[in-house]
XYZ file of C-alpha atoms in Angstrom:
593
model
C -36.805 93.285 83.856
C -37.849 96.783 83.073
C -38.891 98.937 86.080
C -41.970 100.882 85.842
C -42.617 104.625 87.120
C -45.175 102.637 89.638
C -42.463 101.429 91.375
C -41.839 103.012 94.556
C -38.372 102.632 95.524
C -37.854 104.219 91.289
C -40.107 106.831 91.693
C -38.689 107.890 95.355
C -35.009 107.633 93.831
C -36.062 110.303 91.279
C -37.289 112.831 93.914
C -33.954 112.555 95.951
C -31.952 112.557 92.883
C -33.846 115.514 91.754
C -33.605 117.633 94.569
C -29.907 116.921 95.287
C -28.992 118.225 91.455
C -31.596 121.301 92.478
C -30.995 122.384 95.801
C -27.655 122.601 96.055
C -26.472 124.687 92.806
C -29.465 126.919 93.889
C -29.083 127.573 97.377
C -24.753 127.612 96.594
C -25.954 130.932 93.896
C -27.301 132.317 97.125
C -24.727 131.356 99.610
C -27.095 129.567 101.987
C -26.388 126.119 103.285
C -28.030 123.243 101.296
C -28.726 121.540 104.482
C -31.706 124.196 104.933
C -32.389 123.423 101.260
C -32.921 119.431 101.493
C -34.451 120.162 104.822
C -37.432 122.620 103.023
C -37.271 120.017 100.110
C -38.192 117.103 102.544
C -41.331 119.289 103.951
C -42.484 119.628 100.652
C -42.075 116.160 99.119
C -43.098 114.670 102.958
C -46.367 112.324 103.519
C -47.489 115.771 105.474
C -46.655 118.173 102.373
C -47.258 117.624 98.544
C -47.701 113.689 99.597
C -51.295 114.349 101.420
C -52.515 115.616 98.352
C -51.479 112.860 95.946
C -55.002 110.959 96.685
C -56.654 114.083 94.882
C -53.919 114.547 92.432
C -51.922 111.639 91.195
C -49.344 112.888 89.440
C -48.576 114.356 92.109
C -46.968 111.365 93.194
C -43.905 111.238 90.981
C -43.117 114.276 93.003
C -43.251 112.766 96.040
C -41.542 110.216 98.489
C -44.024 107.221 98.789
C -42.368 105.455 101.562
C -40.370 107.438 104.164
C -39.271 104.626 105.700
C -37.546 102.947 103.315
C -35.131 105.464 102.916
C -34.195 105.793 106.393
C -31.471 103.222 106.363
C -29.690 105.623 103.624
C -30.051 108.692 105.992
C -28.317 106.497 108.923
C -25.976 105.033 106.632
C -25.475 108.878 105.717
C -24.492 109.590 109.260
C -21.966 106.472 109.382
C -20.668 107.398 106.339
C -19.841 111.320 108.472
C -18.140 110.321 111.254
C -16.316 107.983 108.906
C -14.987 110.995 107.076
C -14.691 112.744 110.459
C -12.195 109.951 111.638
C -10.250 110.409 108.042
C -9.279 113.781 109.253
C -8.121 113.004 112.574
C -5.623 110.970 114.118
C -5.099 109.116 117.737
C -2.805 111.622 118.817
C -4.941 114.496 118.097
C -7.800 112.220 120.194
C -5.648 111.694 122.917
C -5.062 115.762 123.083
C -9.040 116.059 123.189
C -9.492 113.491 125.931
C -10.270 116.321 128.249
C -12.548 118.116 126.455
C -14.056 114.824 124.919
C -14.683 113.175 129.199
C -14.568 116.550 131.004
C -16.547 119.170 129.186
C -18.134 116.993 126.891
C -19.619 114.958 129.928
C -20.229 117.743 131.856
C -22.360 119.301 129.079
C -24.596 116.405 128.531
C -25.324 115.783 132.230
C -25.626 118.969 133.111
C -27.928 119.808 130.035
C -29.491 116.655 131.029
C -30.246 117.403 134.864
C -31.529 120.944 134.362
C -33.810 119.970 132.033
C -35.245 117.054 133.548
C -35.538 119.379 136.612
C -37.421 121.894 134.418
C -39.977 119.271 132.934
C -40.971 118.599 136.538
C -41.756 121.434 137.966
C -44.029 121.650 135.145
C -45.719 118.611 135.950
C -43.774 115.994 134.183
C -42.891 112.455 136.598
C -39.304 111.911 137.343
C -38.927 108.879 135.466
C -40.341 110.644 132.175
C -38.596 114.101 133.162
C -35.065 111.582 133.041
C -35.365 110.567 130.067
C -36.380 113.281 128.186
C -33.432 115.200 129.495
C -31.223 112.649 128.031
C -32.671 112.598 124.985
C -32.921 116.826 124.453
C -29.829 117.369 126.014
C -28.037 114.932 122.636
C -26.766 118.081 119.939
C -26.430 117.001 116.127
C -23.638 115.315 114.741
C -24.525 115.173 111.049
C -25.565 118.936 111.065
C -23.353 120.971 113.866
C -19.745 119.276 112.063
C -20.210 119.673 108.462
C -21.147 123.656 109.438
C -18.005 124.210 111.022
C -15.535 121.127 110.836
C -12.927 120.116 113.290
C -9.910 121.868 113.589
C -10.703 125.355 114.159
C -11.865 126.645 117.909
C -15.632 126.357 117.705
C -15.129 123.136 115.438
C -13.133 121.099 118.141
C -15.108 122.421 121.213
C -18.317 121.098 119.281
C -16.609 118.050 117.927
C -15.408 116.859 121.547
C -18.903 117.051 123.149
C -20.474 115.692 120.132
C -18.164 112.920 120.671
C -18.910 112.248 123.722
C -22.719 112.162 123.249
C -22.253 109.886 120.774
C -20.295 107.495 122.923
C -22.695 107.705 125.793
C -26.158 107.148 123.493
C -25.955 103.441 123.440
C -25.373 103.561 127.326
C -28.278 106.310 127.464
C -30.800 103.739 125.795
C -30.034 101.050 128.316
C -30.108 103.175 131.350
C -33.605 104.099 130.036
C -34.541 100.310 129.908
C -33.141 99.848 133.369
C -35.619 102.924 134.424
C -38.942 101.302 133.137
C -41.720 100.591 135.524
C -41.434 96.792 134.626
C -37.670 96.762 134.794
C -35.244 94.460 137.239
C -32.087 94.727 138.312
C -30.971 92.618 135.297
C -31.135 95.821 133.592
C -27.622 97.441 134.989
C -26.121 94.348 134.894
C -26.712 94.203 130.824
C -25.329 97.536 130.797
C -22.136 96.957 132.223
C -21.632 93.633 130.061
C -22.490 96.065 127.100
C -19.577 98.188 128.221
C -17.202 95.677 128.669
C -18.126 93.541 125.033
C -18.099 97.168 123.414
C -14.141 97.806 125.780
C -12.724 94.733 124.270
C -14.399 95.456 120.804
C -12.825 98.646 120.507
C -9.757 97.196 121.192
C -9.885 93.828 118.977
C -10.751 96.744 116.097
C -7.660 98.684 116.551
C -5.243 95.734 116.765
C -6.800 94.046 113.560
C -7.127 97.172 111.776
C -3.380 97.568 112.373
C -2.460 94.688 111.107
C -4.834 93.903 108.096
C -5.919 97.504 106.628
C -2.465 98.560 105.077
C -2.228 94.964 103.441
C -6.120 95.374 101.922
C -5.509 98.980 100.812
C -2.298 98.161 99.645
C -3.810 95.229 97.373
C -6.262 97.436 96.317
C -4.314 99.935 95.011
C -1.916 97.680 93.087
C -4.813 96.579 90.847
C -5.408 100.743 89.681
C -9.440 99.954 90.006
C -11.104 102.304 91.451
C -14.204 100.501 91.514
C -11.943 98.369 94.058
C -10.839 100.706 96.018
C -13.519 102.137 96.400
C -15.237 98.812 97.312
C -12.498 97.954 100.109
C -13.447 101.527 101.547
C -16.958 100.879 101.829
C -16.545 97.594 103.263
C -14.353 98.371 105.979
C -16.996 101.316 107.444
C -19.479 98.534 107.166
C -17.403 95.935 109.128
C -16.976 97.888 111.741
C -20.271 99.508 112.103
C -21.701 96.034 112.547
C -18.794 95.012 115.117
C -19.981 97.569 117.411
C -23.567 97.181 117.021
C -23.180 93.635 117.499
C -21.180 94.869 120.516
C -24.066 96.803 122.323
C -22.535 99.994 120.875
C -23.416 102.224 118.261
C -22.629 102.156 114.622
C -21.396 105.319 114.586
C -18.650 104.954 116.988
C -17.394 101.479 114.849
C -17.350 104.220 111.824
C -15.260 106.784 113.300
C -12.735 104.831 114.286
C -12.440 102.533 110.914
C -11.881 106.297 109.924
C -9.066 106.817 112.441
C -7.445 103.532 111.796
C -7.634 104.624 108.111
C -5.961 107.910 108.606
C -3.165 106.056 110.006
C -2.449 104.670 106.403
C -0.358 106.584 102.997
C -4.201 106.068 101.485
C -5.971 108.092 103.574
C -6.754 110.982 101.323
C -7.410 108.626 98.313
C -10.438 107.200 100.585
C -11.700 110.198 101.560
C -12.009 111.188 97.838
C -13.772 108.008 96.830
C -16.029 108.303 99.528
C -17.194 112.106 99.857
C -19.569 111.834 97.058
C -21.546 109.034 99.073
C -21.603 110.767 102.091
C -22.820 114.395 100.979
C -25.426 112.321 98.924
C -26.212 110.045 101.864
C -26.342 113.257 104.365
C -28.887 115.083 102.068
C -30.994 111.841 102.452
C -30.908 112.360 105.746
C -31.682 115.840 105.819
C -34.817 115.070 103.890
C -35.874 113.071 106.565
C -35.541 115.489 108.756
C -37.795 117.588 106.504
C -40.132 114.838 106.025
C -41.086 114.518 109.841
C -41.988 118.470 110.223
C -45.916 118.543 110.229
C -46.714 122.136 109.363
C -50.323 122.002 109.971
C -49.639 120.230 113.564
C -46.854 123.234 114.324
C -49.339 126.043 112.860
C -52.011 124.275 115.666
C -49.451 123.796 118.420
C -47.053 126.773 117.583
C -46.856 128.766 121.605
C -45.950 125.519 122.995
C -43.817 124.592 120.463
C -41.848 127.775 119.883
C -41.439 128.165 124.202
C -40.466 124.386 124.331
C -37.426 125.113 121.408
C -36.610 128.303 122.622
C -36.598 126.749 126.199
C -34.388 124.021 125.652
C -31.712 125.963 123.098
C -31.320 128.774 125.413
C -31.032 126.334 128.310
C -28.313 124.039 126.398
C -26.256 127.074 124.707
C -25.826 128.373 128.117
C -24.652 125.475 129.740
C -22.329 124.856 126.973
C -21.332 128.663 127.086
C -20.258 128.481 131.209
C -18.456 125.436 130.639
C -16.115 126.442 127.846
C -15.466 129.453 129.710
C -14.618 127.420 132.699
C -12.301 125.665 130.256
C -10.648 129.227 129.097
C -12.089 129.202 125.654
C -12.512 132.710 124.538
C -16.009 134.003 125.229
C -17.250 134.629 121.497
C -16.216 131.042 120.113
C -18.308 129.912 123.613
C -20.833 131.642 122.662
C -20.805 130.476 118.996
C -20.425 126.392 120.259
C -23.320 127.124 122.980
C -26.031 128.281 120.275
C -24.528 125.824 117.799
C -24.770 122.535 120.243
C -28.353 124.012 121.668
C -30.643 122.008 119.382
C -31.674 118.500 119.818
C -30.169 116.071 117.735
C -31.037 113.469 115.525
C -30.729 110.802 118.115
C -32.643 112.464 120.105
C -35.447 111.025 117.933
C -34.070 107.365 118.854
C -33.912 108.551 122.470
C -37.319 109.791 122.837
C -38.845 106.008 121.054
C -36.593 104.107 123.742
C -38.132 106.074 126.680
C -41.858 105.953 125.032
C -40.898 101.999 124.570
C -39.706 101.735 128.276
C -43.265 103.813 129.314
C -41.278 106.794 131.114
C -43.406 108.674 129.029
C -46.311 108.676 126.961
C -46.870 108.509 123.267
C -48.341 111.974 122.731
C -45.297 113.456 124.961
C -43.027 111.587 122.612
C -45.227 113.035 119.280
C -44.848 116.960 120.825
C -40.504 116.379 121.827
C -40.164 114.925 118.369
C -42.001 117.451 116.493
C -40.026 119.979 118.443
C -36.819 117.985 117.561
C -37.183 118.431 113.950
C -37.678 121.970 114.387
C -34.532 122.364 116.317
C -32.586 120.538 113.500
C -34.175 122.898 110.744
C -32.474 125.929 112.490
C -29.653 125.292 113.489
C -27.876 126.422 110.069
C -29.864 129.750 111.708
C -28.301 129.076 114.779
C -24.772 128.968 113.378
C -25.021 131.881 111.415
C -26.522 133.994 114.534
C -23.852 132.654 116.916
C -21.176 133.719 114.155
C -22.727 137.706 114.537
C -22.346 136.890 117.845
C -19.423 135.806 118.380
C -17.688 138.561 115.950
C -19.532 141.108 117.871
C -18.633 139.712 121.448
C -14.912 139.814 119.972
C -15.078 143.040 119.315
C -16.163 144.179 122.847
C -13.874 141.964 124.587
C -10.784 142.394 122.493
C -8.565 145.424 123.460
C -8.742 148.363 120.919
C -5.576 149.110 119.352
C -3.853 152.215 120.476
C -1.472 154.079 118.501
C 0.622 154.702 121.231
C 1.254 151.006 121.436
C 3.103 151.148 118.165
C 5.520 154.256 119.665
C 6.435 157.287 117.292
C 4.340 156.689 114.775
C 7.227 155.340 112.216
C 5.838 152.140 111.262
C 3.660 150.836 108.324
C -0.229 150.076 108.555
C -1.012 146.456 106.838
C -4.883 145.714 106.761
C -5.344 142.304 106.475
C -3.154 139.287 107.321
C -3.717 136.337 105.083
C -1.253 134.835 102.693
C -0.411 138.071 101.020
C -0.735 140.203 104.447
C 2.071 137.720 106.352
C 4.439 138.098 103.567
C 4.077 141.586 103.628
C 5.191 141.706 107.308
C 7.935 139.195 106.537
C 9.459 141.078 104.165
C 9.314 144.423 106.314
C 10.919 142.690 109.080
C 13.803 141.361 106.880
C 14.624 144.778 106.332
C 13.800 146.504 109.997
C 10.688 148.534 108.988
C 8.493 148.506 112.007
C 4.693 148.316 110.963
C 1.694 146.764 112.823
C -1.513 144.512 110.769
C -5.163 144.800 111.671
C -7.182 141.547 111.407
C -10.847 141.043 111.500
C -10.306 137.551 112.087
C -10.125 136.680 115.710
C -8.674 133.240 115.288
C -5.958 134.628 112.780
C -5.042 137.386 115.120
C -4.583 134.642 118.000
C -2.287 132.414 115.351
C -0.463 135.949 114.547
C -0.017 136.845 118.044
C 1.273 133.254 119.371
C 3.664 133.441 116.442
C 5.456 137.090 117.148
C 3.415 139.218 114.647
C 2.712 142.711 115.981
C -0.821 142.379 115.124
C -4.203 143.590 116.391
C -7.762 142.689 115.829
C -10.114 145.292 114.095
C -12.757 145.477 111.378
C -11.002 147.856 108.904
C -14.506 149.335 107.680
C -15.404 150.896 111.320
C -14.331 154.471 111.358
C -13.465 154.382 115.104
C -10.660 152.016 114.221
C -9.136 154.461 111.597
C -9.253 156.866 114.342
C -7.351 155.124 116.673
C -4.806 154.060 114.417
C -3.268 157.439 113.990
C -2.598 156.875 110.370
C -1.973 160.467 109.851
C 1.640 159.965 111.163
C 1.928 156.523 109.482
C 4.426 155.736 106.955
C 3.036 153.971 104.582
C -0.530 151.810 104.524
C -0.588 148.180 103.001
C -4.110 146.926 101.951
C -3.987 143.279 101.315
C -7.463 142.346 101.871
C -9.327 139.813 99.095
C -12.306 142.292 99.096
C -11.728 144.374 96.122
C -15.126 146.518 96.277
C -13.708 147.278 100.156
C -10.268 147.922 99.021
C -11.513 150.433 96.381
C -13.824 152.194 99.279
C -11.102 152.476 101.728
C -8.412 153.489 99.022
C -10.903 156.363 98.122
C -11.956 157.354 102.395
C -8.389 157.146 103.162
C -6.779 159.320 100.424
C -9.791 161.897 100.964
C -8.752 161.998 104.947
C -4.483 161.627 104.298
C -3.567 163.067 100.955
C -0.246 162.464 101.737
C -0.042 159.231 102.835
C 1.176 156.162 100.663
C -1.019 153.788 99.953
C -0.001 150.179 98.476
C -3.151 148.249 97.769
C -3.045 144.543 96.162
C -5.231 143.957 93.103
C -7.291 141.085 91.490
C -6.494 142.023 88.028
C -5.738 145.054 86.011
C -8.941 146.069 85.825
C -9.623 146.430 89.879
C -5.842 147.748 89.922
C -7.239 150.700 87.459
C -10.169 151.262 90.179
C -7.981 151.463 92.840
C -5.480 154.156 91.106
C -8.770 156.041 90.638
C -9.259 156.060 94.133
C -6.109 157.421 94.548
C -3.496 154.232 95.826
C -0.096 155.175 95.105
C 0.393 151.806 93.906
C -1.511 148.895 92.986
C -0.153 145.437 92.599
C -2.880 143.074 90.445
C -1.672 139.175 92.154
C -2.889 137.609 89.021
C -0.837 139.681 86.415
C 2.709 138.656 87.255
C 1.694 135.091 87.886
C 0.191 134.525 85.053
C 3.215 136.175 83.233
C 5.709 133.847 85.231
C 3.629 131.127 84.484
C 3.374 131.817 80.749
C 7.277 132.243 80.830
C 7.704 128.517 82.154
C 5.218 127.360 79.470
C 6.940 129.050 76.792
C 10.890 127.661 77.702
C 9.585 123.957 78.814
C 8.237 123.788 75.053
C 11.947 124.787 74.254
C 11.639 128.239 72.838
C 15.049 130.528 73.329
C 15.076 132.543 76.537
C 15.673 135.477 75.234
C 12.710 135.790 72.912
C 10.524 134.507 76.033
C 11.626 136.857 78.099
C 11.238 140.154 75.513
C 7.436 138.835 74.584
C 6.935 138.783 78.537
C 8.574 142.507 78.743
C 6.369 143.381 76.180
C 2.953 141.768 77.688
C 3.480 143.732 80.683
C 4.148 146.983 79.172
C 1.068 146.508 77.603
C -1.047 145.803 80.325
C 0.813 148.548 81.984
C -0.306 150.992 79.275
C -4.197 149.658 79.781
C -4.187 150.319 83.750
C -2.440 153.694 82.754
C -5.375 154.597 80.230
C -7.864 153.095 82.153
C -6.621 155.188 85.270
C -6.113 158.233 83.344
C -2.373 158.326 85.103
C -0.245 160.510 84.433
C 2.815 158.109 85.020
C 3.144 154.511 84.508
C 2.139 152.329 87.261
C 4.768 150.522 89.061
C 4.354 147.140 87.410
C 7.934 145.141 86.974
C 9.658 142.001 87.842
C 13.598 142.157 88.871
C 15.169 139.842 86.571
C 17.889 137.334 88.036
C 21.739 137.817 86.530
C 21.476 135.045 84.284
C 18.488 135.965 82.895
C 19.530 139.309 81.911
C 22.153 137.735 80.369
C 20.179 135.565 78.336
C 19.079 138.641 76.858
């Protein structure tokens, strides 16, 4: 049967379709998240945007989402589908190392987030009952937006992740506590909530032992048949199975989907599933993020906007400072605090689910429930904002906080500078401590300095454009400077400052190509190194003897590919010497020759 452009569920298809291919190609050309994209895109397209005026324009409507709700279930499934992937990447014994941050911090965030806000709501008037629950429900941070900004295995990434763990354990728990708080409540209340504990407990458990058992057989099967239609079939089904085991459990589907993830990881196929299934979830996500977008009311925030805007600066400043005191408490360095306390201080999706259950359970009433949830959707639609603001902020606290290097550290000015210390930078200082030459690297990254550091590297942290820095480095008694950085239009600026300021100092600066190596001998570098030349001359090389041509003619063409390119960077420099552009040759294949 032929479906007509009438048909809802068609017509809202397009719009999501539409903006997915739109939004994220666009905002990508202008390196902003898509999540602020779909966000915007779900104002727009919302029953409160573009859709209010569809009764005075119809065609208006194929631009639209008819029916919000019925795309809600692919936004949660969106979420599932997240922590899914989340569990992909980890494994129990990383979990087990988290366990303190996951029950100490993590719990201590959310109840103390919790308490201080409920305390705030009623000394402005709001009952304790009401004031209760709406701390619990503001005090939940965003799993499907804080993760996919900064992942899970860097500093800010596993702070966040652990709390964000945590409050996703404790929602289901959250929602009964609330019914145990109604005004027509019993006692019967607690009681459900400690069977729900113990039928989620043995849940958990009766998950991990089957999933032991049966997953490596079913992946196993399905990878003998080479389907990937099957595969990816046996992936989608397990997140489902256990999603529904631990709602049926009292627990939420979320937590049944992270650890189908982690029981998944355990497996050889691990990676293969996380490939079938990322398309679904970043499609699924932005679904959800149009939600999001579809719930912001712009002529009820224009109307409303000083109590809104105090309300979401009141409860992110309150939560990014509680976070912010408790990492510190935990000995996390104060600029990734900083970064994880603005980063978990907006509400959270659930929060939305949270705020129903307490209106439900009358703690509070329907047009306090309206004003949270308006100022919910706000807080999701900046905190992309937020993460980029607590990034300045962190780099800048780093700064402050992080000793200054001193030349005198580095005695008698005989060593080597090396800006930057990424692939190229390390090997750099390898290769000068292989042969005894002192030298020292400057960073800008705090979390590669701290790797650097831990490891043995004589390394300090420094933004190589600050002038202050130069200064301090004394490179005027240096031996030789190193720039490795993959910034070519700040290599060729520092090349040309430095040479102006040290005539006589040698400077070895790595290149993209021969074209930025020609810049850089115009701003003076004694030498510069282009990373793609010789590998694409080594690689050609391999091509050329795998097809079976003689060694010797392979190895003259490649002598003769580089002089050329040699001669360009030398013309294009206006050198007056050939730039130092060679490869030593093994023995044998000089004797090929």
């Amino acid at each position: 049967m032929a479906i007509g452009l009438d048909n809802e569920g068609f017509s809202d298809a397009l719009v999501i379709l539409g903006a997915a291919g739109l939004v994220i190609p666009a905002f990508a050309r202008f390196r902003i998240s898509p999540v602020i994209g779909f966000i915007l895109v779900g104002a727009l397209v919302g029953p409160a945007g573009l859709g209010s005026l569809v009764p005075d324009a119809s065609w208006l409507y194929y631009l639209t989402i008819s029916d919000p709700e019925s795309i809600a279930p692919f936004a949660e499934f969106g979420i599932v589908l997240l922590l899914f992937s989340i569990g992909l990447e980890l494994s129990f014994r990383r979990l087990w190392t988290l366990r303190k941050l996951v029950f100490g911090t993590g719990a201590a965030e959310l109840l103390g987030s919790a308490l201080l806000i409920a305390i705030g709501l009623h000394w402005i008037g709001q009952d304790w009952g009401g004031s209760a629950g709406l701390g619990l429900a503001l005090a939940l941070s965003s799993t499907a937006l804080v993760l996919p900004l900064v992942g899970t295995t860097g500093p800010v990434g596993r702070g966040a992740f652990a709390m964000l763990l945590f409050e996703d354990l404790a929602l289901v728990p959250i929602i009964f506590a609330l019914g145990a708080m109604a005004p027509t409540a019993s006692d019967a209340g607690w009681v459900g909530l400690a069977g729900t504990a113990l039928r989620g407990g043995l849940t958990v458990v009766a998950m991990y032992i089957g999933g032991r058992l049966v997953l490596p057989r079913l992946f196993a099967q399905a990878a003998r048949t080479k389907s990937p239609e099957l595969f990816l079939a046996a992936s989608l089904l397990v997140v489902i199975v256990a999603s529904v085991a631990t709602t049926a459990a009292g627990l939420s589907p979320i937590v049944g989907a992270l650890l189908a993830g982690l029981l998944i990881a355990e497996t050889e196929y691990h990676t293969e599933v996380e490939v079938m299934t990322a398309p679904f979830k970043g499609l699924a996500l932005g679904v959800f993020l149009i939600t999001v977008g579809m719930s912001l009311d712009l002529k009820q925030i224009l109307a409303n906007w000083p109590g809104l805007l105090t309300a979401v600066v009141g409860i992110v400043a309150l939560k990014a400072v509680v976070t912010y005191l408790l990492l510190r408490v935990s000995q996390v360095r104060p600029g990734v605090a900083a970064e994880t306390g603005l980063l978990m201080g907006s509400p959270s999706e659930t929060t939305l689910i949270v705020l129903a259950t307490a209106a439900q359970a009358q703690l509070i009433l329907p047009s306090t429930a309206a004003f949270w949830q308006t100022v919910t959707a706000i807080g999701l639609t900046i905190t992309p904002l937020l993460a980029k603001l607590g990034s300045a902020i962190s780099r800048k606290i780093e700064r402050q906080t992080t000793r200054p290097p001193d030349a005198l550290d580095h005695a008698d000015g005989t060593r080597a500078v090396v800006f930057g210390f990424g692939r190229v930078g390390r090997l750099v200082a390898d290769m000068l401590a292989r042969h005894d030459q002192p030298y020292v690297a400057v960073e800008a990254d705090i979390d590669a300095v701290t790797r650097a550091r831990a490891a043995g590297y004589p390394i300090v942290f420094g933004d190589v454009s600050r002038a202050e820095l130069i200064d301090r480095l004394d490179l005027a008694s240096a031996r030789a400077l190193i720039l490795t950085m993959d910034e070519p239009v700040l290599t060729v600026r520092l090349a040309k400052k430095l040479r102006a300021t040290f005539p006589d100092l040698p400077i070895i600066a790595r290149a993209r190509d021969t074209v930025h190596a020609a810049e850089l001998y115009k701003a003076g570098v004694t030498d510069a190194v282009p990373e793609t030349l010789e590998s694409s001359l080594q690689l050609s090389e391999a091509v050329l003897v795998d097809l079976g041509v003689a060694m010797g003619p392979v190895i003259a063409s490649i002598h003769d590919k580089r002089d050329e390119l040699r001669q360009t960077i030398r013309r294009e420099a206006m050198l007056e010497r050939e730039p130092r552009i060679r490869r030593v040759r093994r023995k044998d294949e000089i004797e090929a020759m």
